[in-house]
């Protein structure tokens, strides 16, 4: 099978797409960006459905032309295929703790912020949707902050960049977007400031993407 440049289908504001972009930047992988505008519901088009049956982003096409869906599956694939620098510790317990942080965010917090869930929670009020998102993030961050207090140092797990950091930053951006008072969470706030100063996170930032509207750029 002939090889090609990997392709990432994503959206600038998608937290899950941000995770994948960050790992690609950390690993130094050259890839092609294809933009799916969720605000215009381009993910629901028949053309996109033929490529990505779940009609979600991110979607990743490997250099061999194989499709991988779900950000956790994509970033784990990237960590295995492009092993340097590694984003998981060698010790099995340490690896599990890094995955724990990832899954608290990806499984417990992020799903409740999806637009279709917010619409279901408060179908007739943007203000109520924002309040619901703020409440659920705030409550979940309390537990996440406590867990990080046991394992974080310079980064989310000790002094080495790991996959946990890749998941933390986009979730904090979501929290700030929902007006969560981040002063309640000094560890998450410090990690966010440290990580977003790194060039890899800057290049992967939603606000650095070509599909980011000018009014959102920072």
Short mmCIF file of C-alpha atoms in Angstrom, two decimals:
data_model
loop_
_atom_site.label_atom_id
_atom_site.label_comp_id
_atom_site.label_asym_id
_atom_site.label_seq_id
_atom_site.Cartn_x
_atom_site.Cartn_y
_atom_site.Cartn_z
CA UNK A 1 0.00 0.00 0.00
CA UNK A 2 1.47 3.38 -1.00
CA UNK A 3 2.01 5.99 1.70
CA UNK A 4 0.72 9.54 1.74
CA UNK A 5 0.81 12.47 4.11
CA UNK A 6 -1.57 11.85 7.07
CA UNK A 7 -4.80 13.85 7.05
CA UNK A 8 -6.67 15.33 10.01
CA UNK A 9 -10.30 16.35 9.65
CA UNK A 10 -11.04 18.82 12.41
CA UNK A 11 -12.56 22.09 13.56
CA UNK A 12 -10.68 24.89 15.25
CA UNK A 13 -12.94 24.95 18.31
CA UNK A 14 -13.17 21.19 18.76
CA UNK A 15 -11.41 20.17 21.97
CA UNK A 16 -10.84 16.66 20.67
CA UNK A 17 -9.30 18.03 17.47
CA UNK A 18 -7.02 20.23 19.58
CA UNK A 19 -5.74 17.11 21.38
CA UNK A 20 -4.79 15.46 18.11
CA UNK A 21 -3.19 18.61 16.68
CA UNK A 22 -1.09 18.95 19.83
CA UNK A 23 0.25 15.40 19.64
CA UNK A 24 1.05 15.84 15.96
CA UNK A 25 3.01 18.99 16.83
CA UNK A 26 4.82 17.33 19.76
CA UNK A 27 5.80 14.43 17.53
CA UNK A 28 6.80 16.68 14.64
CA UNK A 29 4.51 14.90 12.17
CA UNK A 30 3.75 16.64 8.90
CA UNK A 31 0.09 16.30 8.01
CA UNK A 32 -2.67 17.80 5.91
CA UNK A 33 -5.46 19.74 7.59
CA UNK A 34 -9.02 19.50 6.34
CA UNK A 35 -11.59 21.69 8.02
CA UNK A 36 -15.14 20.71 8.89
CA UNK A 37 -17.17 23.69 10.06
CA UNK A 38 -19.37 22.40 12.86
CA UNK A 39 -21.13 25.76 13.14
CA UNK A 40 -22.42 25.21 9.60
CA UNK A 41 -23.12 21.51 10.26
CA UNK A 42 -20.73 20.43 7.53
CA UNK A 43 -20.20 17.19 9.45
CA UNK A 44 -23.74 16.20 8.49
CA UNK A 45 -23.13 16.43 4.76
CA UNK A 46 -23.41 13.30 2.65
CA UNK A 47 -19.92 13.94 1.29
CA UNK A 48 -18.38 13.86 4.78
CA UNK A 49 -20.51 10.90 5.81
CA UNK A 50 -18.95 8.86 3.00
CA UNK A 51 -15.53 9.48 4.57
CA UNK A 52 -16.51 9.47 8.27
CA UNK A 53 -19.66 7.42 8.92
CA UNK A 54 -20.02 8.75 12.50
CA UNK A 55 -20.09 12.34 11.17
CA UNK A 56 -17.86 13.61 13.97
CA UNK A 57 -14.47 15.27 14.29
CA UNK A 58 -11.66 14.58 14.65
CA UNK A 59 -11.06 11.94 12.03
CA UNK A 60 -7.55 10.87 11.08
CA UNK A 61 -6.35 9.16 7.94
CA UNK A 62 -2.98 7.47 8.39
CA UNK A 63 -0.12 7.65 5.90
CA UNK A 64 -1.32 4.23 4.66
CA UNK A 65 -4.79 5.63 4.01
CA UNK A 66 -6.56 3.97 6.96
CA UNK A 67 -9.25 5.82 8.92
CA UNK A 68 -9.09 6.20 12.72
CA UNK A 69 -11.86 7.86 14.74
CA UNK A 70 -12.05 9.11 18.35
CA UNK A 71 -9.32 11.37 19.71
CA UNK A 72 -8.06 8.93 22.35
CA UNK A 73 -7.60 6.21 19.74
CA UNK A 74 -5.89 8.66 17.39
CA UNK A 75 -3.43 10.05 19.93
CA UNK A 76 -2.56 6.60 21.23
CA UNK A 77 -1.92 5.45 17.66
CA UNK A 78 0.34 8.46 17.10
CA UNK A 79 2.26 7.75 20.29
CA UNK A 80 2.92 4.19 19.15
CA UNK A 81 3.79 4.93 15.51
CA UNK A 82 5.83 8.05 16.30
CA UNK A 83 7.43 7.01 19.61
CA UNK A 84 9.59 10.08 20.24
CA UNK A 85 9.05 11.81 22.52
CA UNK A 86 6.92 9.26 24.42
CA UNK A 87 3.77 10.64 26.01
CA UNK A 88 3.21 7.81 28.48
CA UNK A 89 5.53 6.75 31.32
CA UNK A 90 7.11 3.29 31.26
CA UNK A 91 5.84 2.20 34.67
CA UNK A 92 2.40 0.50 34.38
CA UNK A 93 0.90 2.35 37.34
CA UNK A 94 2.23 5.68 36.12
CA UNK A 95 0.78 4.99 32.67
CA UNK A 96 -2.56 4.19 34.27
CA UNK A 97 -2.52 7.47 36.21
CA UNK A 98 -1.85 9.46 33.04
CA UNK A 99 -4.71 7.64 31.31
CA UNK A 100 -6.90 8.35 34.34
CA UNK A 101 -6.50 12.10 33.86
CA UNK A 102 -7.20 11.73 30.13
CA UNK A 103 -10.35 9.75 30.77
CA UNK A 104 -11.68 12.00 33.54
CA UNK A 105 -11.64 14.73 30.92
CA UNK A 106 -12.64 12.74 27.83
CA UNK A 107 -15.28 10.53 29.47
CA UNK A 108 -16.63 12.46 32.47
CA UNK A 109 -16.35 16.15 31.57
CA UNK A 110 -16.15 16.69 27.83
CA UNK A 111 -19.27 14.76 26.72
CA UNK A 112 -21.52 17.02 28.79
CA UNK A 113 -20.19 20.05 26.91
CA UNK A 114 -21.20 18.79 23.47
CA UNK A 115 -23.70 21.04 21.76
CA UNK A 116 -26.29 18.31 21.29
CA UNK A 117 -26.20 17.58 25.04
CA UNK A 118 -26.49 21.25 25.95
CA UNK A 119 -29.46 21.58 23.63
CA UNK A 120 -31.10 18.61 25.32
CA UNK A 121 -30.41 20.02 28.78
CA UNK A 122 -31.75 23.48 27.95
CA UNK A 123 -33.34 23.50 24.47
CA UNK A 124 -34.70 27.04 24.55
CA UNK A 125 -32.05 29.08 26.36
CA UNK A 126 -28.41 29.79 25.52
CA UNK A 127 -28.00 31.24 29.03
CA UNK A 128 -29.24 28.02 30.60
CA UNK A 129 -26.95 25.98 28.37
CA UNK A 130 -23.99 28.06 29.52
CA UNK A 131 -25.05 27.72 33.16
CA UNK A 132 -25.34 23.94 32.79
CA UNK A 133 -21.91 23.70 31.18
CA UNK A 134 -20.35 25.94 33.83
CA UNK A 135 -21.90 23.93 36.66
CA UNK A 136 -20.82 20.54 35.31
CA UNK A 137 -17.27 21.66 34.55
CA UNK A 138 -16.87 23.33 37.94
CA UNK A 139 -18.02 20.26 39.82
CA UNK A 140 -15.83 17.92 37.77
CA UNK A 141 -12.78 20.19 38.06
CA UNK A 142 -12.99 19.87 41.83
CA UNK A 143 -12.25 16.16 41.58
CA UNK A 144 -9.70 16.63 38.80
CA UNK A 145 -7.82 19.28 40.79
CA UNK A 146 -7.69 16.92 43.77
CA UNK A 147 -6.25 14.08 41.67
CA UNK A 148 -3.69 16.40 40.08
CA UNK A 149 -2.58 17.53 43.54
CA UNK A 150 -1.24 14.00 44.06
CA UNK A 151 0.68 13.62 40.79
CA UNK A 152 1.34 17.00 39.17
CA UNK A 153 4.58 18.92 39.35
CA UNK A 154 5.83 21.05 36.48
CA UNK A 155 3.37 19.19 34.25
CA UNK A 156 0.20 17.20 34.88
CA UNK A 157 2.24 14.12 35.75
CA UNK A 158 5.58 14.97 37.31
CA UNK A 159 8.15 16.95 35.35
CA UNK A 160 7.72 15.28 31.96
CA UNK A 161 5.20 16.19 29.30
CA UNK A 162 2.58 13.43 28.99
CA UNK A 163 -0.72 12.71 27.30
CA UNK A 164 -2.48 14.13 30.36
CA UNK A 165 -1.25 17.59 29.42
CA UNK A 166 -2.68 17.15 25.93
CA UNK A 167 -6.12 16.66 27.45
CA UNK A 168 -5.91 19.30 30.18
CA UNK A 169 -5.35 22.38 28.00
CA UNK A 170 -8.40 22.08 25.71
CA UNK A 171 -10.65 21.39 28.69
CA UNK A 172 -9.44 24.50 30.49
CA UNK A 173 -10.14 26.53 27.34
CA UNK A 174 -13.69 25.15 27.39
CA UNK A 175 -14.00 26.09 31.05
CA UNK A 176 -12.85 29.64 30.38
CA UNK A 177 -15.28 29.87 27.48
CA UNK A 178 -18.06 28.99 29.94
CA UNK A 179 -16.87 31.60 32.48
CA UNK A 180 -15.72 29.07 35.06
CA UNK A 181 -13.87 30.82 37.90
CA UNK A 182 -10.44 29.28 37.42
CA UNK A 183 -9.10 30.90 40.61
CA UNK A 184 -10.73 27.93 42.37
CA UNK A 185 -8.32 25.64 40.56
CA UNK A 186 -4.73 26.85 41.04
CA UNK A 187 -3.10 23.64 39.77
CA UNK A 188 -5.11 23.56 36.56
CA UNK A 189 -4.51 27.29 36.08
CA UNK A 190 -0.76 26.92 36.56
CA UNK A 191 -0.60 23.94 34.21
CA UNK A 192 -2.57 25.84 31.60
CA UNK A 193 -0.20 28.82 31.76
CA UNK A 194 2.88 26.57 31.57
CA UNK A 195 1.61 24.43 28.72
CA UNK A 196 0.15 27.14 26.52
CA UNK A 197 3.55 28.87 26.54
CA UNK A 198 5.07 25.86 24.77
CA UNK A 199 5.48 26.27 20.99
CA UNK A 200 3.77 22.94 20.25
CA UNK A 201 0.63 24.01 22.09
CA UNK A 202 0.73 27.44 20.48
CA UNK A 203 0.89 25.96 16.98
CA UNK A 204 -1.96 23.57 17.78
CA UNK A 205 -4.08 26.23 19.48
CA UNK A 206 -7.61 26.78 18.17
CA UNK A 207 -6.74 30.45 17.70
CA UNK A 208 -3.80 29.60 15.42
CA UNK A 209 -5.82 27.52 12.96
CA UNK A 210 -6.62 28.73 9.44
CA UNK A 211 -10.33 28.06 9.99
CA UNK A 212 -10.47 30.22 13.14
CA UNK A 213 -12.59 33.31 12.38
CA UNK A 214 -10.74 36.62 12.86
CA UNK A 215 -12.97 37.64 15.76
CA UNK A 216 -11.77 34.65 17.81
CA UNK A 217 -8.06 35.03 17.14
CA UNK A 218 -5.87 36.14 20.03
#
